Tab-separated table of C-alpha atoms in Angstrom:
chain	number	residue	atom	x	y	z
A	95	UNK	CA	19.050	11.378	-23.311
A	96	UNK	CA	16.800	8.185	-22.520
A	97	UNK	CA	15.827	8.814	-18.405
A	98	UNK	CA	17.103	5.302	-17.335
A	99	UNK	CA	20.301	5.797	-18.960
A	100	UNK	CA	20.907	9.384	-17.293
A	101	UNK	CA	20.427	7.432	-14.008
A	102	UNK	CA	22.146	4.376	-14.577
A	103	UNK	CA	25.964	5.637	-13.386
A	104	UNK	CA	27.699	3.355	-11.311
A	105	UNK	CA	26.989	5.529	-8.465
A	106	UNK	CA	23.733	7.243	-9.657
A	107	UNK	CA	23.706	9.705	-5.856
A	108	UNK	CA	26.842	11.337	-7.225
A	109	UNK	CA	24.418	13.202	-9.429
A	110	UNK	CA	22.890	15.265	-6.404
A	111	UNK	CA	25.276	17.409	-3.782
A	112	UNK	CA	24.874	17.250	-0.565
A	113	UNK	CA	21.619	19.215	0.985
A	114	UNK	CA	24.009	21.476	3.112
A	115	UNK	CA	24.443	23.471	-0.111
A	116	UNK	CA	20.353	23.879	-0.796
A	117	UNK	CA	20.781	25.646	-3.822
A	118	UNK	CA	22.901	23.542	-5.441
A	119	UNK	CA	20.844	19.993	-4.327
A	120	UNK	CA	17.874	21.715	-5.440
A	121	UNK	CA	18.749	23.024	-8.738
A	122	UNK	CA	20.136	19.343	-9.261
A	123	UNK	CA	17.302	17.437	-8.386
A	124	UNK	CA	14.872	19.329	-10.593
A	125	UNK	CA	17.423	18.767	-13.510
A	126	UNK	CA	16.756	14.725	-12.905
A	127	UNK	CA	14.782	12.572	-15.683
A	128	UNK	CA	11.554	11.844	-14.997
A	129	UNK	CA	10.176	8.218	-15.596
A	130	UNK	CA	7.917	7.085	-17.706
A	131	UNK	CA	5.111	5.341	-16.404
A	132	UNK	CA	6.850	1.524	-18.242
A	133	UNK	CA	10.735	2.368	-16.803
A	134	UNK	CA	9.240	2.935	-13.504
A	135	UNK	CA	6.746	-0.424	-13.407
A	136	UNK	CA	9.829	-1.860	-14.926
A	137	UNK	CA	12.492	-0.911	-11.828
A	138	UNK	CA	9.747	-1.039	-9.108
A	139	UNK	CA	9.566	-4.791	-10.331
A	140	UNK	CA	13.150	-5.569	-10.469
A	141	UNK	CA	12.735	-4.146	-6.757
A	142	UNK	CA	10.724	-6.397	-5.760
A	143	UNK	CA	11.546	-9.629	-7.133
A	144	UNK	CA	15.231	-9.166	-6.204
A	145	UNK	CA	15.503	-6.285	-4.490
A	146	UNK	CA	17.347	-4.713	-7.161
A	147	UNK	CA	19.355	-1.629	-4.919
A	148	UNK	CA	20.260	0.611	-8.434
A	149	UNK	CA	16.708	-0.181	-9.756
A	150	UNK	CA	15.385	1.818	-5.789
A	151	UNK	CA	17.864	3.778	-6.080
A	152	UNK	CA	16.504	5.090	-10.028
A	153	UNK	CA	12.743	5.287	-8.212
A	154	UNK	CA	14.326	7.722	-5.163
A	155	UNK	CA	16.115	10.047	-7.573
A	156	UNK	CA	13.618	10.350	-10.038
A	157	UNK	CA	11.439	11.547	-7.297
A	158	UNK	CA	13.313	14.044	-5.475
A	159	UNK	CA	12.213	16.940	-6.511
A	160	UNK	CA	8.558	15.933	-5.461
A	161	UNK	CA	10.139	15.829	-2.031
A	162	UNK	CA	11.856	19.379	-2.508
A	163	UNK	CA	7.941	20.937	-3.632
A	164	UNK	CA	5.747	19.329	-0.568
A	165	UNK	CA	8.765	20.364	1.595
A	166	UNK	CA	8.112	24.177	0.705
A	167	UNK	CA	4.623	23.772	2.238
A	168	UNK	CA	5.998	23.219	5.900
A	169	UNK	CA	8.292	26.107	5.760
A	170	UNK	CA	6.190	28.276	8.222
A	171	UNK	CA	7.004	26.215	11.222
A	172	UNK	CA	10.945	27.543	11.328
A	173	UNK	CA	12.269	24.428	10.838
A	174	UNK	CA	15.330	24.535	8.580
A	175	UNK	CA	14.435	23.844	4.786
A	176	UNK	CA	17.258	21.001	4.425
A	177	UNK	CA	15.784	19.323	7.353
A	178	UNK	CA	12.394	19.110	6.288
A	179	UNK	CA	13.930	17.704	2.422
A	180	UNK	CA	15.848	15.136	4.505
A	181	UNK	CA	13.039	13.749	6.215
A	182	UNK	CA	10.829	13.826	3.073
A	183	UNK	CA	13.375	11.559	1.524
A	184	UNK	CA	13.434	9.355	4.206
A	185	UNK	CA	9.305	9.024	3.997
A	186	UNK	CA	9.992	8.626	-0.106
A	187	UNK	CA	12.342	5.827	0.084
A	188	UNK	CA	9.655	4.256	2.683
A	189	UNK	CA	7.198	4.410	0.188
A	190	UNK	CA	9.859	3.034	-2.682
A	191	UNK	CA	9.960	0.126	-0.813
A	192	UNK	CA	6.563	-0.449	-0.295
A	193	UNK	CA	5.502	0.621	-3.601
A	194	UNK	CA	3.217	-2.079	-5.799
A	195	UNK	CA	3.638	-1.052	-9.427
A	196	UNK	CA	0.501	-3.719	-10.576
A	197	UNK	CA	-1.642	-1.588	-8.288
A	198	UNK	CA	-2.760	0.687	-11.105
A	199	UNK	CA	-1.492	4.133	-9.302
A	200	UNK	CA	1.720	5.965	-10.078
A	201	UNK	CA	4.786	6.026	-7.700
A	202	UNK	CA	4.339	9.895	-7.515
A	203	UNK	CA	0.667	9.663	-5.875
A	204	UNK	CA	1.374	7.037	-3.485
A	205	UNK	CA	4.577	8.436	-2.247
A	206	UNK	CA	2.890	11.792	-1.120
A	207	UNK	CA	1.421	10.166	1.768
A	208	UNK	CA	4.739	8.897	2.815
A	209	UNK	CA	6.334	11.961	2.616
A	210	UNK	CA	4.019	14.062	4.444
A	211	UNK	CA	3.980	11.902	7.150
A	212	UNK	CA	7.750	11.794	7.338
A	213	UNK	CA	8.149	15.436	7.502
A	214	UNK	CA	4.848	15.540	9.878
A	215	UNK	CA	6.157	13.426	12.625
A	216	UNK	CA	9.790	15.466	12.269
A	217	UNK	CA	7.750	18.623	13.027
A	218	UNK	CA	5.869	17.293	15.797
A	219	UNK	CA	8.834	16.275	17.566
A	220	UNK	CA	10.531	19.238	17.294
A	221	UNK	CA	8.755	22.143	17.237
A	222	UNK	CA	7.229	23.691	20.473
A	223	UNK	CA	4.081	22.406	19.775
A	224	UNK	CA	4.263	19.124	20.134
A	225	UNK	CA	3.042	18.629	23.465
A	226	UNK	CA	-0.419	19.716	22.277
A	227	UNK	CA	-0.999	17.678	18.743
A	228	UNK	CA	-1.138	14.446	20.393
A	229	UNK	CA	-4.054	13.115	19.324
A	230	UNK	CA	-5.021	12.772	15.477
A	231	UNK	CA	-7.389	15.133	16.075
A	232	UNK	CA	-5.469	18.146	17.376
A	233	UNK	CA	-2.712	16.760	14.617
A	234	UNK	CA	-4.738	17.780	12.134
A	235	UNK	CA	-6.124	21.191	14.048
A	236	UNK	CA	-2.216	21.699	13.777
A	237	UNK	CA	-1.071	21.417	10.431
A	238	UNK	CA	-4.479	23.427	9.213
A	239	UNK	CA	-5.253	25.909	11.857
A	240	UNK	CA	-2.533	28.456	9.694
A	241	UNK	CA	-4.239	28.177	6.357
A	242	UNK	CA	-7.761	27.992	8.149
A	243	UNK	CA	-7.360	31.429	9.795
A	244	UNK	CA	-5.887	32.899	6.427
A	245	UNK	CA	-9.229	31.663	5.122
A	246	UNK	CA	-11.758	33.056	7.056
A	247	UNK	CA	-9.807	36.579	7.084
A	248	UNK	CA	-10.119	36.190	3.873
A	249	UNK	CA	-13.823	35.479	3.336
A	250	UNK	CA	-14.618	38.210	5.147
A	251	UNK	CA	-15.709	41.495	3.963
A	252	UNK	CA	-15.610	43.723	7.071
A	253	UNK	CA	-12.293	42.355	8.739
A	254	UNK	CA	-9.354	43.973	10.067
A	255	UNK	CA	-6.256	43.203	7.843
A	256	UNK	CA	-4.346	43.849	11.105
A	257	UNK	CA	-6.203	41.438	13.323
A	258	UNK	CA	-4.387	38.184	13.956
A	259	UNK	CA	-6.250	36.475	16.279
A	260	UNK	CA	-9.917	34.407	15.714
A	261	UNK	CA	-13.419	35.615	16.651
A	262	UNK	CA	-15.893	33.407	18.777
A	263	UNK	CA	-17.559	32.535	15.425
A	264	UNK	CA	-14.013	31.728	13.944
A	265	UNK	CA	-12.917	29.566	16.927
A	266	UNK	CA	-16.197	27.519	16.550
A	267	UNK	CA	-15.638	27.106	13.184
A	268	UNK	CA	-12.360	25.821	13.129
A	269	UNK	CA	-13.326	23.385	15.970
A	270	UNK	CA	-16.672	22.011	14.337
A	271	UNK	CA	-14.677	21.643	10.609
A	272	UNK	CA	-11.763	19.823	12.819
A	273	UNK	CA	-13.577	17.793	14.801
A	274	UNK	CA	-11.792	19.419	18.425
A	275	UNK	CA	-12.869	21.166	21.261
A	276	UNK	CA	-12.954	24.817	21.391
A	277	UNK	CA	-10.593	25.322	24.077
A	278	UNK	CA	-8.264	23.326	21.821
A	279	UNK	CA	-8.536	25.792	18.983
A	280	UNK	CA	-8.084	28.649	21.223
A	281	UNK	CA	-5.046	27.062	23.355
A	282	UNK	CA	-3.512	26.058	19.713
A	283	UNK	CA	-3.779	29.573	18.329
A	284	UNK	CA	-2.197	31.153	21.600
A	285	UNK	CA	0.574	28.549	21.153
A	286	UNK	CA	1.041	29.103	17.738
A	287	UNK	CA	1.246	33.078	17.986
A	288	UNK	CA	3.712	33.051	20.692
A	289	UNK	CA	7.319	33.507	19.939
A	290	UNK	CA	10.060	31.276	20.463
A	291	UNK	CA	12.881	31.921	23.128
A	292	UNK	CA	16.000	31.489	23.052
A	293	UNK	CA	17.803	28.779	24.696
A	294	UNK	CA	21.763	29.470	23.983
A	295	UNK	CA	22.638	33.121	25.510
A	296	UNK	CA	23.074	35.835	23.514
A	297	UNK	CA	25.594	38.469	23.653
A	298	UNK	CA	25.027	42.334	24.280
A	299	UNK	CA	25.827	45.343	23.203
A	300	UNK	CA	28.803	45.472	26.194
A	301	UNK	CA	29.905	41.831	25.052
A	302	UNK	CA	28.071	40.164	27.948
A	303	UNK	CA	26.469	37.418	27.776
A	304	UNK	CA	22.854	37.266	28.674
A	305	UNK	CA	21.403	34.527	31.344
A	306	UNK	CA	19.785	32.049	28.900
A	307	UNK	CA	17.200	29.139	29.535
A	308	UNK	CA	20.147	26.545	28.373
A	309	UNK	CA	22.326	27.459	31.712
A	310	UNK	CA	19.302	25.692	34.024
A	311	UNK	CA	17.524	23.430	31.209
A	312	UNK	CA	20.416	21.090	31.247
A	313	UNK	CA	19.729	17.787	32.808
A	314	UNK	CA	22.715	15.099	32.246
A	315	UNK	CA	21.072	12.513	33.045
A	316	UNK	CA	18.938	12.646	29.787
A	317	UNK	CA	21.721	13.611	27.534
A	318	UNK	CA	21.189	11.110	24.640
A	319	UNK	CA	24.805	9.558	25.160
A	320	UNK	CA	24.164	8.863	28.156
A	321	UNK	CA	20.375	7.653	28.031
A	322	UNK	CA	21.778	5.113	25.206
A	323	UNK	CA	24.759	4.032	27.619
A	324	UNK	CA	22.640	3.316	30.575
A	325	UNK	CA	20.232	1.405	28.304
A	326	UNK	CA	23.252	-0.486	26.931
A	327	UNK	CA	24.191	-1.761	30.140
A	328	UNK	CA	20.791	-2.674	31.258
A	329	UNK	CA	20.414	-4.471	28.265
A	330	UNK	CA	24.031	-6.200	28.766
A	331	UNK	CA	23.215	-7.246	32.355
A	332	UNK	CA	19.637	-8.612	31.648
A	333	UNK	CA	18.638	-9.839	27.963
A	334	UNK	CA	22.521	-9.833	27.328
A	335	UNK	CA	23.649	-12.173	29.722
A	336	UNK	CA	20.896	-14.372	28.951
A	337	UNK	CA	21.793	-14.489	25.550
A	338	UNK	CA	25.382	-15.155	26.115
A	339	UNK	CA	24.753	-17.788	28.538
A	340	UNK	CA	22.428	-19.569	26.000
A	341	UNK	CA	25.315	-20.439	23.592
A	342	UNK	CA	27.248	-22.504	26.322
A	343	UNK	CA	26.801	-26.344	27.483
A	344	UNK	CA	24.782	-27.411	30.219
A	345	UNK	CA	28.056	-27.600	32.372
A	346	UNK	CA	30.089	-24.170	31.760
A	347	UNK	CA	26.894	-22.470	32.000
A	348	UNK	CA	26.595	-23.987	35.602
A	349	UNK	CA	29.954	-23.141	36.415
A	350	UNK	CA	29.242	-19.727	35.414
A	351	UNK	CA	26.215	-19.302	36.571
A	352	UNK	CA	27.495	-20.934	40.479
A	353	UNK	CA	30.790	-18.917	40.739
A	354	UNK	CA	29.651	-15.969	39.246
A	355	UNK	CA	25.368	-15.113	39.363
A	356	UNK	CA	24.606	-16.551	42.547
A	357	UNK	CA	24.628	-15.322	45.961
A	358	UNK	CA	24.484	-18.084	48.670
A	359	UNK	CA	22.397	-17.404	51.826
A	360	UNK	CA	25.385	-15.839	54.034
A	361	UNK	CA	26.178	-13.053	51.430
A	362	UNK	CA	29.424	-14.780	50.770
A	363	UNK	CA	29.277	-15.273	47.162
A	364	UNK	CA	28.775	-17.972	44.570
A	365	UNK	CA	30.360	-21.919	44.979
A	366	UNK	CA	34.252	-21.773	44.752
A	367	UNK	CA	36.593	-23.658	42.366
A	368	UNK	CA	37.451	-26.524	44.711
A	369	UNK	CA	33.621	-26.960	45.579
A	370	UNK	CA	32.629	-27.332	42.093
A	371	UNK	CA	35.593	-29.997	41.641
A	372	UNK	CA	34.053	-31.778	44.110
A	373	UNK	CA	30.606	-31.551	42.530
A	374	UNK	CA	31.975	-32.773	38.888
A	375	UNK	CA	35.089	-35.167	40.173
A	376	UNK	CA	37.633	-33.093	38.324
A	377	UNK	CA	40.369	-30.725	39.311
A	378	UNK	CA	40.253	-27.206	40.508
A	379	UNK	CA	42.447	-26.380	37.679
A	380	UNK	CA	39.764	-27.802	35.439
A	381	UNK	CA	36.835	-25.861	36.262
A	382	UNK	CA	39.051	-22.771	36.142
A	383	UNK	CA	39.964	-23.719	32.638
A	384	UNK	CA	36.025	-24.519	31.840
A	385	UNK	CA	35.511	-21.152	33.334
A	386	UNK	CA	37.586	-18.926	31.077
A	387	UNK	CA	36.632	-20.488	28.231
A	388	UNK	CA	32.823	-19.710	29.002
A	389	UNK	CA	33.519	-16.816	29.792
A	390	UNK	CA	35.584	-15.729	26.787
A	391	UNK	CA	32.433	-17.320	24.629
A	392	UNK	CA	30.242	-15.070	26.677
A	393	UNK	CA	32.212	-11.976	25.749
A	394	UNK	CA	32.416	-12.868	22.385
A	395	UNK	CA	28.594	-13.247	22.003
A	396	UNK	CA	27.888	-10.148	23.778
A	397	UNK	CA	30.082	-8.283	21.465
A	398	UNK	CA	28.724	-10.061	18.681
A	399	UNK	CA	25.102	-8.393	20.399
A	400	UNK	CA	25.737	-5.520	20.801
């Protein structure tokens, strides 16, 4: 079967399950078609000179399983497997999207950047470490210092197969080869080695349910619901209202902006009906009418906004 045809259903994704059966989304991914190098300069330049969605969507799928194999390398962090796949595909269709196909290089060796830096940044925000790998420096002590450790046990003929932590010389190593400071290699290995606790309570042998960290952890006020909610009304009562008055006329925005966004000296409140009547030679019931009709414009751009 010819690759682009295998790919070109009307909805090609039907071909892979969902990732919350693994073994299923991974046996199906490495049953895709590959490319050849012409189909894929071929669809990565329908992509960009029309931004052809089936001809991306032929680049993503064909590519998936490249995604599944750089995911396996991150498994050590205990970060679920279908998590670190989803975020791989996010960094692949990144690099879909950016990808040049008269560059000379194949879609498979530029996308590996993409991907690992997908999945790196979903680590680093949310495993327990990522208050120490800020800078690039200790990134990179981060991702290695497992493999680097496995290394020098390795190259050594005298060591103790049960040891797990570093020797001076090891520590200085790992620091001079990683460009950090040694108190950074020794902090990261302490971090590393440490176990994880839980945060939901468990239950006991009698049935109880032990005192967890999640019972004094909680702090409302940075639930994400309501972080996003309280943004969404400071954004409503500042940039929003700007907005919203910007699509009116010189005069309802006045009127608005008089009975409604000023405070006068005395505290009392903006200019009344009958006082901007006065101001524009019209009738109370006029400037009412002006009113709700700016303000039903208003509301309609904000929605519109937001």
């Amino acid at each position: 079967m010819n690759p682009t045809t295998a790919l070109t259903v009307r909805d090609p994704w039907a071909l892979v399950p969902s990732l919350g059966n693994l073994d299923a989304y991974i046996s199906a991914v490495n049953r895709l078609p590959l490319l050849t190098q012409e189909e894929e300069v071929s669809l990565a330049r329908r992509l960009r000179a029309s931004g052809d969605l089936q001809a991306a969507g032929q680049l993503v799928l064909s590519h998936l399983r490249l995604v599944v194999s750089i995911s396996r390398q991150y498994l050590g962090y205990g970060l679920p497997h279908g998590d670190l796949i989803q975020e791989g595909n996010v960094g692949l269709m990144k690099a879909v999207k950016r990808f040049d196909p008269d560059q000379g290089v194949r879609l498979v060796s530029y996308a590996m950047h993409w991907i690992k830096a997908e999945i790196h940044e979903y680590i680093l925000k949310n495993w327990r470490m990522v208050k120490v790998a800020t800078t690039k420096a200790q990134r990179k002590l981060f991702f290695n210092l497992r493999s680097m450790k496995q290394n020098l046990k390795d190259e050594a003929a005298d060591v103790d197969t049960h040891r797990s932590t570093l020797t001076a010389a090891e520590v200085d190593t790992v620091a001079r080869t990683l460009n950090v400071k040694r108190e950074e290699v020794l902090e990261m290995e302490t971090r590393l080695s440490g176990g994880d606790v839980a945060l939901e309570p468990q239950s006991g042998d009698d049935g109880e349910e032990s005192f967890a960290p999640i019972a004094y952890l909680a702090d409302e006020a940075h639930e994400p619901t309501r972080v996003l909610e309280a943004s969404k009304r400071d954004w409503l009562a500042s940039d929003g209202i700007a907005r919203a008055l910007d699509t009116l006329d010189e005069r309802s925005r006045r009127i608005v902006e008089e009975r409604w966004l000023k405070v006068n000296d005395d505290s009392s409140g903006g200019m009344t009906l009958h006082e901007l009547a006065a101001d524009y030679g019209v009738s109370a019931e006029r400037i009412r009418q002006i009113e709700v009709a700016a303000m039903k414009k208003m509301r309609k751009a904000l929605a519109e906004a937001a």
